[in-house]
XYZ file of C-alpha atoms in Angstrom:
661
model
C 0.000 0.000 0.000
C 1.628 3.279 -1.065
C 2.195 5.608 1.815
C 1.306 9.293 1.989
C 3.480 12.071 3.384
C 2.808 13.136 6.955
C 1.420 16.390 5.535
C -1.826 14.759 4.432
C -4.525 16.707 6.347
C -6.697 14.840 8.789
C -9.617 17.279 9.030
C -10.902 20.389 7.329
C -9.434 22.503 10.104
C -5.979 21.505 8.819
C -6.535 23.550 5.658
C -6.138 27.274 5.295
C -9.249 29.351 4.580
C -8.072 30.066 1.067
C -7.761 26.469 -0.127
C -11.186 24.915 -0.667
C -9.995 22.226 -3.095
C -7.406 20.006 -1.374
C -8.119 16.891 -3.402
C -7.295 18.514 -6.723
C -3.964 19.630 -5.314
C -3.215 16.223 -3.789
C -4.101 14.312 -6.963
C -1.954 16.596 -9.076
C 1.003 16.158 -6.733
C 0.598 12.428 -6.223
C -1.739 10.494 -8.542
C -1.021 7.190 -6.783
C -3.234 7.916 -3.805
C -4.044 5.374 -1.117
C -7.574 4.127 -1.417
C -7.236 3.379 -5.146
C -5.405 0.074 -4.914
C -6.864 -2.567 -7.165
C -8.206 -0.052 -9.670
C -9.276 -1.673 -12.934
C -8.266 -0.343 -16.323
C -10.984 -1.152 -18.835
C -8.874 -0.625 -21.921
C -5.280 0.398 -22.432
C -6.440 2.060 -25.624
C -8.758 4.342 -23.687
C -5.989 5.326 -21.294
C -3.295 5.981 -23.949
C -5.119 7.248 -27.032
C -2.271 9.134 -28.670
C 0.204 6.217 -28.637
C -2.395 3.747 -29.864
C -4.154 5.590 -32.691
C -2.785 3.295 -35.379
C -3.714 0.173 -33.423
C -7.184 1.515 -32.706
C -7.730 2.234 -36.406
C -6.676 -1.271 -37.451
C -8.713 -2.992 -34.746
C -11.790 -0.930 -35.517
C -11.595 -2.133 -39.131
C -11.388 -5.740 -38.024
C -14.095 -5.438 -35.380
C -11.736 -6.464 -32.576
C -11.668 -3.205 -30.666
C -13.078 -3.883 -27.177
C -15.481 -0.941 -27.386
C -16.468 -1.354 -31.026
C -20.200 -1.048 -31.637
C -21.714 -1.664 -35.046
C -23.578 1.408 -36.221
C -27.259 0.599 -36.448
C -29.060 1.531 -39.663
C -32.024 2.678 -37.622
C -32.111 4.014 -34.048
C -32.315 1.001 -31.713
C -35.112 0.416 -29.278
C -33.939 0.870 -25.698
C -35.394 -1.060 -22.757
C -34.526 -0.484 -19.111
C -35.576 -3.377 -16.890
C -35.492 -2.050 -13.316
C -36.085 -4.667 -10.615
C -37.055 -3.549 -7.122
C -35.302 -4.300 -3.831
C -32.751 -6.865 -4.968
C -29.003 -7.435 -4.734
C -26.973 -9.544 -7.220
C -28.128 -12.885 -5.791
C -28.433 -14.528 -9.211
C -26.436 -17.378 -10.635
C -24.473 -15.376 -13.208
C -23.159 -13.319 -10.272
C -22.153 -16.369 -8.261
C -25.307 -17.264 -6.322
C -25.445 -21.040 -5.919
C -28.728 -21.531 -4.044
C -30.802 -20.737 -7.134
C -30.346 -20.769 -10.902
C -31.559 -17.956 -13.146
C -31.077 -19.238 -16.718
C -32.897 -16.433 -18.541
C -30.876 -13.716 -16.834
C -27.725 -15.794 -17.269
C -28.404 -15.964 -21.006
C -28.806 -12.193 -21.101
C -25.370 -11.888 -19.487
C -23.852 -14.403 -21.925
C -25.159 -12.371 -24.854
C -24.264 -9.032 -23.315
C -21.911 -7.154 -21.025
C -21.942 -8.023 -17.331
C -20.789 -5.309 -14.922
C -19.571 -6.802 -11.653
C -19.042 -3.484 -9.823
C -22.226 -1.559 -10.509
C -23.774 0.665 -7.850
C -26.713 2.997 -7.323
C -26.374 6.570 -6.138
C -28.936 5.989 -3.377
C -30.156 2.800 -1.644
C -33.868 3.659 -1.594
C -36.325 3.761 -4.472
C -37.599 7.301 -5.093
C -34.217 9.085 -4.906
C -32.630 6.284 -6.942
C -35.342 6.585 -9.589
C -35.094 10.375 -9.534
C -31.394 10.008 -10.355
C -32.171 7.379 -12.999
C -34.760 9.430 -14.863
C -32.598 12.570 -14.837
C -29.103 11.114 -15.190
C -28.045 13.230 -12.207
C -27.081 12.578 -8.610
C -30.236 12.998 -6.558
C -28.243 15.178 -4.161
C -27.455 17.625 -6.987
C -31.046 17.760 -8.123
C -32.500 18.213 -4.632
C -34.383 14.909 -4.951
C -32.454 13.072 -2.238
C -35.148 12.776 0.449
C -37.320 9.682 -0.044
C -40.900 10.565 -0.986
C -40.274 14.255 -0.410
C -42.817 15.213 -3.069
C -45.934 13.489 -4.318
C -48.685 14.866 -6.521
C -51.160 12.859 -4.485
C -51.312 10.681 -1.409
C -48.800 11.166 1.385
C -47.721 14.542 0.100
C -49.875 16.576 -2.238
C -47.820 19.166 -4.081
C -50.987 20.941 -5.169
C -51.891 21.832 -1.593
C -48.325 22.345 -0.396
C -47.330 26.017 -0.075
C -43.743 24.961 -0.722
C -44.554 23.155 -3.991
C -42.406 25.610 -5.982
C -39.413 24.062 -4.266
C -39.979 20.841 -6.230
C -40.027 22.346 -9.698
C -37.415 21.446 -12.273
C -35.702 24.287 -14.125
C -36.650 24.606 -17.788
C -33.035 23.840 -18.635
C -33.420 20.234 -17.453
C -35.254 17.715 -19.602
C -35.850 14.284 -18.166
C -34.637 11.247 -20.088
C -38.095 10.242 -21.391
C -38.462 13.778 -22.779
C -35.110 13.558 -24.551
C -36.117 10.273 -26.186
C -39.504 11.659 -27.203
C -37.844 14.723 -28.734
C -35.748 12.302 -30.805
C -38.880 10.604 -32.171
C -39.141 7.690 -29.750
C -42.346 6.282 -28.302
C -41.840 6.425 -24.530
C -43.160 3.690 -22.237
C -43.511 3.283 -18.474
C -44.469 -0.369 -18.161
C -44.602 -3.325 -15.824
C -45.404 -2.219 -12.292
C -45.225 1.370 -13.541
C -43.407 3.780 -11.230
C -43.369 7.572 -11.211
C -42.199 8.120 -7.639
C -39.781 10.902 -8.514
C -39.015 13.560 -5.920
C -39.816 16.546 -8.093
C -42.799 17.908 -9.978
C -43.112 15.920 -13.189
C -44.100 17.294 -16.575
C -47.601 16.347 -17.683
C -47.760 13.198 -19.809
C -44.139 12.237 -19.280
C -44.837 8.838 -20.878
C -46.786 7.947 -24.021
C -48.157 4.683 -22.683
C -47.624 1.493 -20.716
C -46.633 -0.697 -23.643
C -44.811 -0.152 -26.937
C -47.650 -1.775 -28.868
C -49.141 1.714 -29.141
C -46.211 3.141 -31.152
C -46.394 4.191 -34.768
C -45.268 1.880 -37.541
C -41.474 1.724 -37.606
C -41.206 4.071 -34.639
C -38.429 3.197 -32.161
C -39.380 2.964 -28.505
C -37.777 3.680 -25.152
C -39.303 1.618 -22.333
C -38.762 1.544 -18.586
C -40.109 -1.766 -17.302
C -40.519 -1.857 -13.527
C -40.594 -5.331 -11.995
C -41.529 -6.017 -8.374
C -38.482 -8.171 -7.692
C -37.599 -8.414 -4.002
C -40.849 -6.701 -3.010
C -42.734 -9.738 -4.286
C -41.913 -12.093 -1.423
C -45.203 -13.930 -2.094
C -44.090 -15.074 -5.553
C -45.252 -18.571 -6.491
C -42.511 -20.453 -8.308
C -41.641 -24.018 -9.215
C -39.213 -25.610 -6.773
C -39.211 -22.846 -4.153
C -36.088 -22.394 -2.070
C -35.774 -24.465 1.091
C -34.903 -22.106 3.985
C -32.402 -24.723 5.189
C -30.353 -24.095 2.022
C -30.051 -20.341 2.553
C -26.605 -18.842 3.128
C -26.952 -15.801 5.404
C -24.383 -13.005 5.730
C -22.574 -13.070 9.105
C -24.237 -9.872 10.309
C -27.634 -11.620 10.454
C -28.493 -14.268 13.065
C -29.160 -17.821 11.990
C -32.848 -17.763 12.891
C -35.859 -19.466 11.237
C -37.595 -16.137 10.537
C -34.518 -14.698 8.833
C -33.968 -17.886 6.834
C -37.608 -18.012 5.728
C -37.538 -14.394 4.573
C -34.283 -14.861 2.659
C -35.685 -17.943 0.951
C -38.751 -15.977 -0.148
C -36.459 -13.250 -1.428
C -34.585 -15.787 -3.562
C -37.943 -17.061 -4.821
C -38.664 -13.533 -6.009
C -35.498 -13.722 -8.124
C -36.780 -16.950 -9.675
C -39.957 -15.090 -10.598
C -37.929 -12.254 -12.129
C -36.081 -14.831 -14.217
C -39.391 -16.085 -15.579
C -40.324 -12.505 -16.448
C -37.043 -12.118 -18.319
C -37.791 -15.279 -20.296
C -41.210 -13.857 -21.229
C -39.691 -10.551 -22.297
C -37.157 -12.275 -24.527
C -39.835 -14.474 -26.088
C -41.918 -11.406 -26.891
C -39.030 -9.522 -28.480
C -38.130 -12.578 -30.560
C -41.736 -13.145 -31.643
C -42.001 -9.507 -32.697
C -38.714 -9.803 -34.573
C -37.090 -6.904 -32.734
C -34.674 -8.562 -30.300
C -31.621 -7.634 -32.369
C -32.887 -4.103 -32.897
C -33.153 -3.556 -29.149
C -30.683 -2.638 -26.411
C -31.651 -4.087 -23.027
C -30.241 -2.741 -19.763
C -31.046 -4.804 -16.680
C -30.413 -3.664 -13.104
C -32.111 -3.124 -9.733
C -33.128 0.130 -8.078
C -31.096 -0.792 -4.945
C -30.209 -3.767 -2.797
C -32.297 -6.225 -0.798
C -34.770 -4.830 1.708
C -33.210 -6.116 4.899
C -31.749 -4.594 8.051
C -28.386 -3.590 6.545
C -29.441 -3.474 2.906
C -32.033 -1.048 1.571
C -31.603 2.464 3.025
C -27.937 1.967 3.932
C -24.613 2.378 2.153
C -23.131 -1.034 2.763
C -22.772 -3.036 -0.436
C -25.926 -4.940 0.469
C -27.748 -1.653 -0.100
C -25.940 -0.096 -3.079
C -24.308 -2.938 -5.062
C -26.593 -4.039 -7.898
C -26.432 -6.289 -10.943
C -26.069 -4.521 -14.287
C -26.247 -6.299 -17.647
C -26.345 -4.625 -21.053
C -27.402 -6.689 -24.076
C -26.696 -4.630 -27.180
C -28.354 -5.019 -30.608
C -27.169 -8.145 -32.417
C -25.612 -9.296 -29.104
C -22.526 -7.195 -29.734
C -19.686 -7.668 -27.234
C -21.357 -10.870 -26.013
C -19.796 -12.400 -22.939
C -17.795 -9.322 -21.963
C -17.246 -8.888 -18.223
C -16.502 -5.431 -16.857
C -14.929 -5.064 -13.414
C -14.606 -1.280 -13.373
C -16.759 0.884 -11.102
C -19.984 2.152 -12.668
C -23.170 3.853 -11.461
C -26.753 3.337 -12.532
C -26.873 6.894 -13.891
C -24.192 5.798 -16.370
C -26.915 3.773 -18.094
C -28.533 7.097 -18.974
C -25.499 8.401 -20.835
C -24.889 5.047 -22.531
C -28.525 4.818 -23.665
C -28.567 8.311 -25.108
C -25.347 7.620 -26.978
C -26.751 4.382 -28.475
C -29.808 6.289 -29.672
C -27.678 9.030 -31.214
C -29.068 11.628 -28.784
C -26.732 14.341 -27.571
C -25.928 13.964 -23.864
C -26.854 17.200 -22.059
C -24.195 18.890 -19.956
C -26.216 18.433 -16.772
C -26.196 14.624 -17.065
C -23.640 13.350 -14.549
C -23.638 9.761 -15.764
C -20.794 8.637 -18.025
C -21.155 6.895 -21.423
C -19.636 3.618 -20.257
C -19.879 1.959 -23.686
C -17.823 4.573 -25.527
C -14.513 3.646 -27.119
C -12.660 6.372 -25.211
C -14.410 5.850 -21.888
C -12.082 6.264 -18.905
C -13.063 4.171 -15.878
C -14.071 5.847 -12.651
C -11.482 5.722 -9.884
C -14.217 5.978 -7.270
C -17.989 5.967 -6.989
C -20.109 7.935 -4.526
C -23.472 7.192 -2.983
C -25.752 8.978 -0.522
C -28.615 8.272 1.840
C -30.843 10.981 3.322
C -34.308 11.021 4.902
C -36.271 7.807 4.365
C -39.960 8.353 5.132
C -40.104 9.805 8.664
C -36.502 8.858 9.515
C -34.033 11.731 9.195
C -30.461 10.793 8.380
C -27.493 11.870 6.264
C -24.864 9.326 5.181
C -22.330 9.516 2.360
C -19.824 7.008 1.041
C -16.958 6.787 -1.392
C -15.936 3.390 -2.750
C -12.882 2.257 -4.666
C -12.302 -1.303 -5.902
C -10.551 -2.027 -2.595
C -11.939 0.328 0.057
C -15.276 1.705 1.270
C -15.339 4.882 3.384
C -18.668 5.764 5.029
C -19.353 9.143 6.645
C -22.214 9.319 9.186
C -23.223 12.954 9.595
C -25.688 12.242 12.424
C -23.696 9.707 14.481
C -25.553 10.632 17.676
C -28.550 8.711 16.298
C -28.894 4.946 16.025
C -28.271 3.172 12.753
C -31.740 1.662 13.148
C -33.758 4.718 14.125
C -37.513 4.156 14.345
C -39.032 3.713 10.888
C -42.547 2.399 10.369
C -41.667 0.737 7.070
C -38.712 -1.260 8.370
C -40.057 -1.773 11.877
C -43.123 -3.400 10.361
C -41.012 -6.189 8.887
C -40.934 -9.460 10.804
C -37.195 -9.796 10.185
C -36.478 -6.476 11.946
C -38.906 -7.243 14.748
C -37.172 -10.593 15.272
C -33.722 -9.022 15.345
C -34.830 -6.341 17.812
C -36.300 -8.982 20.082
C -33.084 -11.008 19.940
C -31.048 -7.862 20.612
C -33.123 -6.976 23.680
C -32.650 -10.534 24.971
C -28.892 -10.290 24.448
C -28.932 -13.107 21.906
C -27.123 -11.288 19.091
C -23.348 -11.206 18.853
C -21.423 -7.912 18.699
C -21.536 -7.678 14.908
C -25.264 -8.436 14.704
C -26.003 -6.017 17.567
C -24.065 -3.120 16.083
C -26.914 -1.587 14.098
C -29.117 -1.389 17.206
C -26.642 0.565 19.323
C -27.922 4.052 20.324
C -25.064 5.782 18.486
C -22.622 4.899 15.709
C -19.154 5.765 14.552
C -18.631 9.027 12.669
C -16.550 7.222 10.078
C -16.246 3.659 8.810
C -13.491 2.216 6.613
C -13.555 -1.299 5.177
C -11.033 -3.298 3.192
C -13.443 -4.917 0.747
C -10.946 -7.469 -0.509
C -10.205 -8.830 2.960
C -13.657 -8.078 4.406
C -16.345 -8.189 1.676
C -19.188 -8.212 4.224
C -17.951 -4.919 5.762
C -17.778 -6.241 9.295
C -14.487 -4.790 10.576
C -14.225 -1.000 10.749
C -10.505 -0.333 10.414
C -10.871 3.073 12.052
C -11.826 1.510 15.386
C -9.505 -1.470 15.043
C -6.200 -2.006 16.748
C -3.788 0.888 17.193
C -1.605 -0.559 14.430
C -4.594 -0.739 12.064
C -5.611 2.818 12.807
C -2.094 4.050 12.061
C -1.783 1.918 8.947
C -5.038 3.116 7.414
C -4.961 6.744 8.559
C -3.733 8.044 5.205
C -6.288 6.012 3.270
C -9.090 7.405 5.423
C -7.775 10.960 5.053
C -7.623 10.779 1.271
C -11.043 9.151 0.923
C -12.627 11.626 3.341
C -11.295 14.543 1.340
C -12.302 12.895 -1.931
C -15.824 12.581 -0.530
C -15.877 16.211 0.561
C -14.581 17.327 -2.821
C -17.326 15.356 -4.555
C -19.923 16.959 -2.305
C -18.597 20.355 -3.343
C -18.156 19.605 -7.046
C -21.567 17.949 -7.360
C -23.272 20.680 -5.287
C -24.596 18.259 -2.664
C -27.831 19.794 -1.376
C -27.930 17.292 1.477
C -25.844 19.694 3.565
C -28.954 21.884 3.779
C -31.264 20.546 6.527
C -34.545 19.715 4.859
C -36.795 22.319 6.535
C -34.345 25.009 5.418
C -34.042 23.469 1.969
C -37.831 23.716 1.615
C -37.819 27.436 2.356
C -34.772 28.309 0.266
C -35.983 26.158 -2.604
C -39.294 27.966 -2.620
C -37.502 31.313 -2.751
C -35.183 30.178 -5.566
C -37.923 28.515 -7.616
C -36.307 25.079 -7.266
C -33.901 23.272 -4.987
C -31.563 22.671 -7.898
C -31.067 26.410 -8.314
C -29.568 26.898 -4.867
C -26.010 25.786 -5.608
C -25.623 26.249 -9.353
C -22.768 28.678 -8.896
C -19.311 27.287 -8.182
C -18.734 30.135 -5.758
C -21.126 28.324 -3.454
C -18.432 25.715 -2.819
C -17.202 27.827 0.084
C -20.632 27.576 1.697
C -20.523 23.757 1.580
C -17.003 23.886 2.975
C -18.192 26.128 5.829
C -21.042 23.749 6.640
C -18.655 20.780 6.693
C -16.323 22.669 9.017
C -19.262 23.342 11.355
C -20.248 19.669 11.351
C -16.710 18.651 12.243
C -16.591 21.297 14.998
C -19.588 19.610 16.609
C -17.966 16.191 16.385
C -14.766 17.337 18.070
C -16.835 19.326 20.620
C -15.270 22.656 19.670
C -17.586 24.888 21.675
C -15.924 28.118 20.538
C -16.274 27.340 16.848
C -19.904 26.302 17.333
C -20.802 29.516 19.153
C -19.339 31.523 16.282
C -21.272 29.394 13.765
C -24.524 30.079 15.647
C -24.231 33.649 14.365
C -23.466 32.735 10.754
C -25.458 34.505 8.066
C -26.600 31.207 6.495
C -29.374 29.206 8.219
C -27.828 25.828 7.288
C -24.663 26.713 9.196
C -26.721 27.870 12.173
C -28.738 24.618 12.101
C -25.653 22.415 12.149
C -24.107 24.534 14.902
C -27.231 24.247 17.059
C -27.409 20.516 16.395
C -23.740 20.076 17.263
C -24.186 21.970 20.524
C -26.982 19.584 21.432
C -24.417 16.757 21.527
C -21.989 18.573 23.861
C -21.500 16.921 27.211
C -21.268 20.257 29.012
C -20.757 23.946 28.420
C -24.125 24.699 26.831
C -24.176 28.295 25.448
C -27.636 28.984 26.836
C -27.938 32.615 25.804
C -26.865 32.095 22.190
C -29.188 29.115 21.720
C -32.107 30.938 23.321
C -31.632 33.775 20.834
C -32.094 31.284 17.974
C -35.562 30.380 19.258
C -36.621 33.513 17.368
C -34.642 32.774 14.196
C -36.383 33.614 10.912
C -36.101 29.969 9.768
C -38.334 27.360 11.387
C -35.657 24.688 11.010
C -33.153 26.704 13.035
C -35.730 27.421 15.737
C -36.469 23.709 16.009
C -32.784 22.707 16.192
C -32.109 25.278 18.910
C -35.171 24.214 20.915
C -34.280 20.525 20.681
C -30.702 21.195 21.838
C -31.896 23.244 24.797
C -34.323 20.517 25.850
C -31.672 17.824 25.445
C -29.667 19.501 28.217
C -32.557 19.727 30.673
C -36.100 21.072 31.047
C -36.714 24.264 29.082
C -40.379 25.316 29.012
C -39.690 28.060 26.472
C -37.924 25.694 24.087
C -40.630 23.056 24.539
C -43.277 25.584 23.490
C -41.309 26.306 20.321
C -41.280 22.620 19.408
C -45.015 22.332 20.076
C -45.807 25.356 17.949
C -43.653 24.277 15.015
C -45.371 20.872 14.822
C -48.167 22.709 13.000
C -45.922 24.752 10.702
C -47.120 25.186 7.128
C -43.647 23.948 6.238
C -44.650 20.317 6.654
C -41.106 19.023 6.842
C -40.406 21.487 9.650
C -43.441 20.102 11.464
C -42.068 16.582 11.098
C -38.681 17.711 12.465
C -40.441 19.366 15.407
C -42.364 16.282 16.475
C -39.257 14.163 15.977
C -37.563 16.645 18.313
C -40.264 15.943 20.889
C -39.595 12.237 20.492
C -35.842 12.673 20.924
C -36.087 14.650 24.177
C -37.768 11.705 25.888
C -39.824 12.127 29.046
C -40.031 15.914 28.672
C -42.435 15.374 25.778
C -45.006 14.201 28.355
C -45.790 17.886 28.881
C -46.630 18.204 25.169
C -49.074 15.293 25.103
C -52.099 17.353 23.918
C -50.008 18.632 21.013
C -48.879 15.103 20.158
C -52.448 13.786 20.166
C -53.585 16.634 17.938
C -50.668 15.972 15.564
C -52.131 12.534 14.839
C -54.663 14.315 12.593
C -52.154 16.378 10.576
C -52.519 15.597 6.853
C -48.776 14.952 6.422
C -48.370 11.206 6.852
C -44.803 11.226 8.162
C -45.681 13.598 10.996
C -48.631 11.385 11.896
C -46.380 8.328 12.017
C -44.130 9.912 14.620
C -47.110 11.243 16.573
C -48.672 7.764 16.686
C -45.415 6.191 17.812
C -44.718 8.833 20.449
C -48.284 8.641 21.774
C -47.967 4.864 22.225
C -44.625 5.294 23.989
C -46.050 7.854 26.406
C -49.119 5.645 26.988
C -47.799 2.054 26.855
């Protein structure tokens, strides 16, 4: 493992104010950075184009160039098969409990990507990224189910609906295909759970049978996958044959659930066989590009919603027209938004500048050195986690480490597998690894050697003293790479959601808040404030409480709430009258967390009914987090059970039951 000089900074405070881009400087000075060991080069021709021009020309004539694609006479049809809630537990990816011959055949006739990942491990942000080709954190679509035109959140009756608009400059992928003359389909178990206001009639229909004669089609087929645990299949999996990861207990309930999950993959395989038969019968199989992947990993305790590989690692297979490049296996790092760029390129559609995916099928494609993924609020559960992954290492950054990995969440807590694990945890029947996710707090940072520890069980940053010293430089470089990505991609997750709602409304969209590169200093300032809270730097936090940006003030107030002593009472009390509801709530919660504060409690009670619905959800979550003090707010909690915003009601119901067992 190459070593780094002792000058590698450990934290943001090690940098001068005038240097907001440390990673660019470090990579220029030393391209062989720790954290990139095991990187895969897809093609030497792509990496050394000038020296290899003659070879490339000759190979392209012979058809032997690795990235050669025969030019189609007509624009190809493009199908995206997106399976829900499933990791690569299929036979072509090494699963031995089941066989999936139809999917295996697709891989044999196409390109199999072994290191494919999603940008978010939960459906609506992942799909928002998919349909835009952008990181959900750039678009402001990173909070799960943060906008709905009906149901749990009605944009039409939401005074902050303007916050969810898309700028006119951004066209979604179905629109780009339609503009190019394609018939656009949203089929299967059709999904439109995108976290922004959608254009009217985004899709032409649910099946390509409605297209004009000779018209190419672009189809997104949504299959239930791992959500369909009730699937009826021939030769269902015997729970006794299941191989569980070590972080789950060997328990009949867990085995039964995993067996049903594998059955759902068998059902998906039958769907793939049906799709192929239809394309063959219609005579269009070889005029069609098929991309097959899942929206995120398996819905289990450490999978869906979290940034371990069980949550973000997905299968990805691309079968090109005429089965070009059949049998190719790609081991480089790719993201699901790369399918967007590749699909547009195949269709001859210009890739817009705002698309952050990369055209992974191009001849001159340069493999990613790292991929990034993010998790934010899921339903009523507020969180912020980021990760950077290389072929060898995974670095996870928990921005709210004072909260449990498994915070209350109605969706997950309703699953029998989670209920079983909680019961075993409370009885002391889980080992340390299996118990880890139920601890009341978690580590700020996690680092895993994926080659030695593919299940991500041993955090090297809390290992032995020798391990911590040995991997310090790797962690430093990956941390700074993550921060630089957050800056370069304009990660809107640094804005607490109640504040993001208000600022997005003012700007006309969330996306418009950080379009300017000069805003990178604001993200840097927020990150510095977060780190000040983690190292309990009271002086820096007090200064940040007076910052001119509400996001900085929110993180400062939140950080102060975690201090063991030295509460700046006067400064926090002043923020109870802040112009932003989110800041008022954070200050009130921090005051209450250090002891009874009737004034702060009244602020939380009042904000539960804010017209900023997310602020109301944060307020009642604040009441839940302060524990027994919320007993004094019981009438407010009972009244909150009738609020039209579903996520606030969920917390109110849960808190009411806790106060009245």
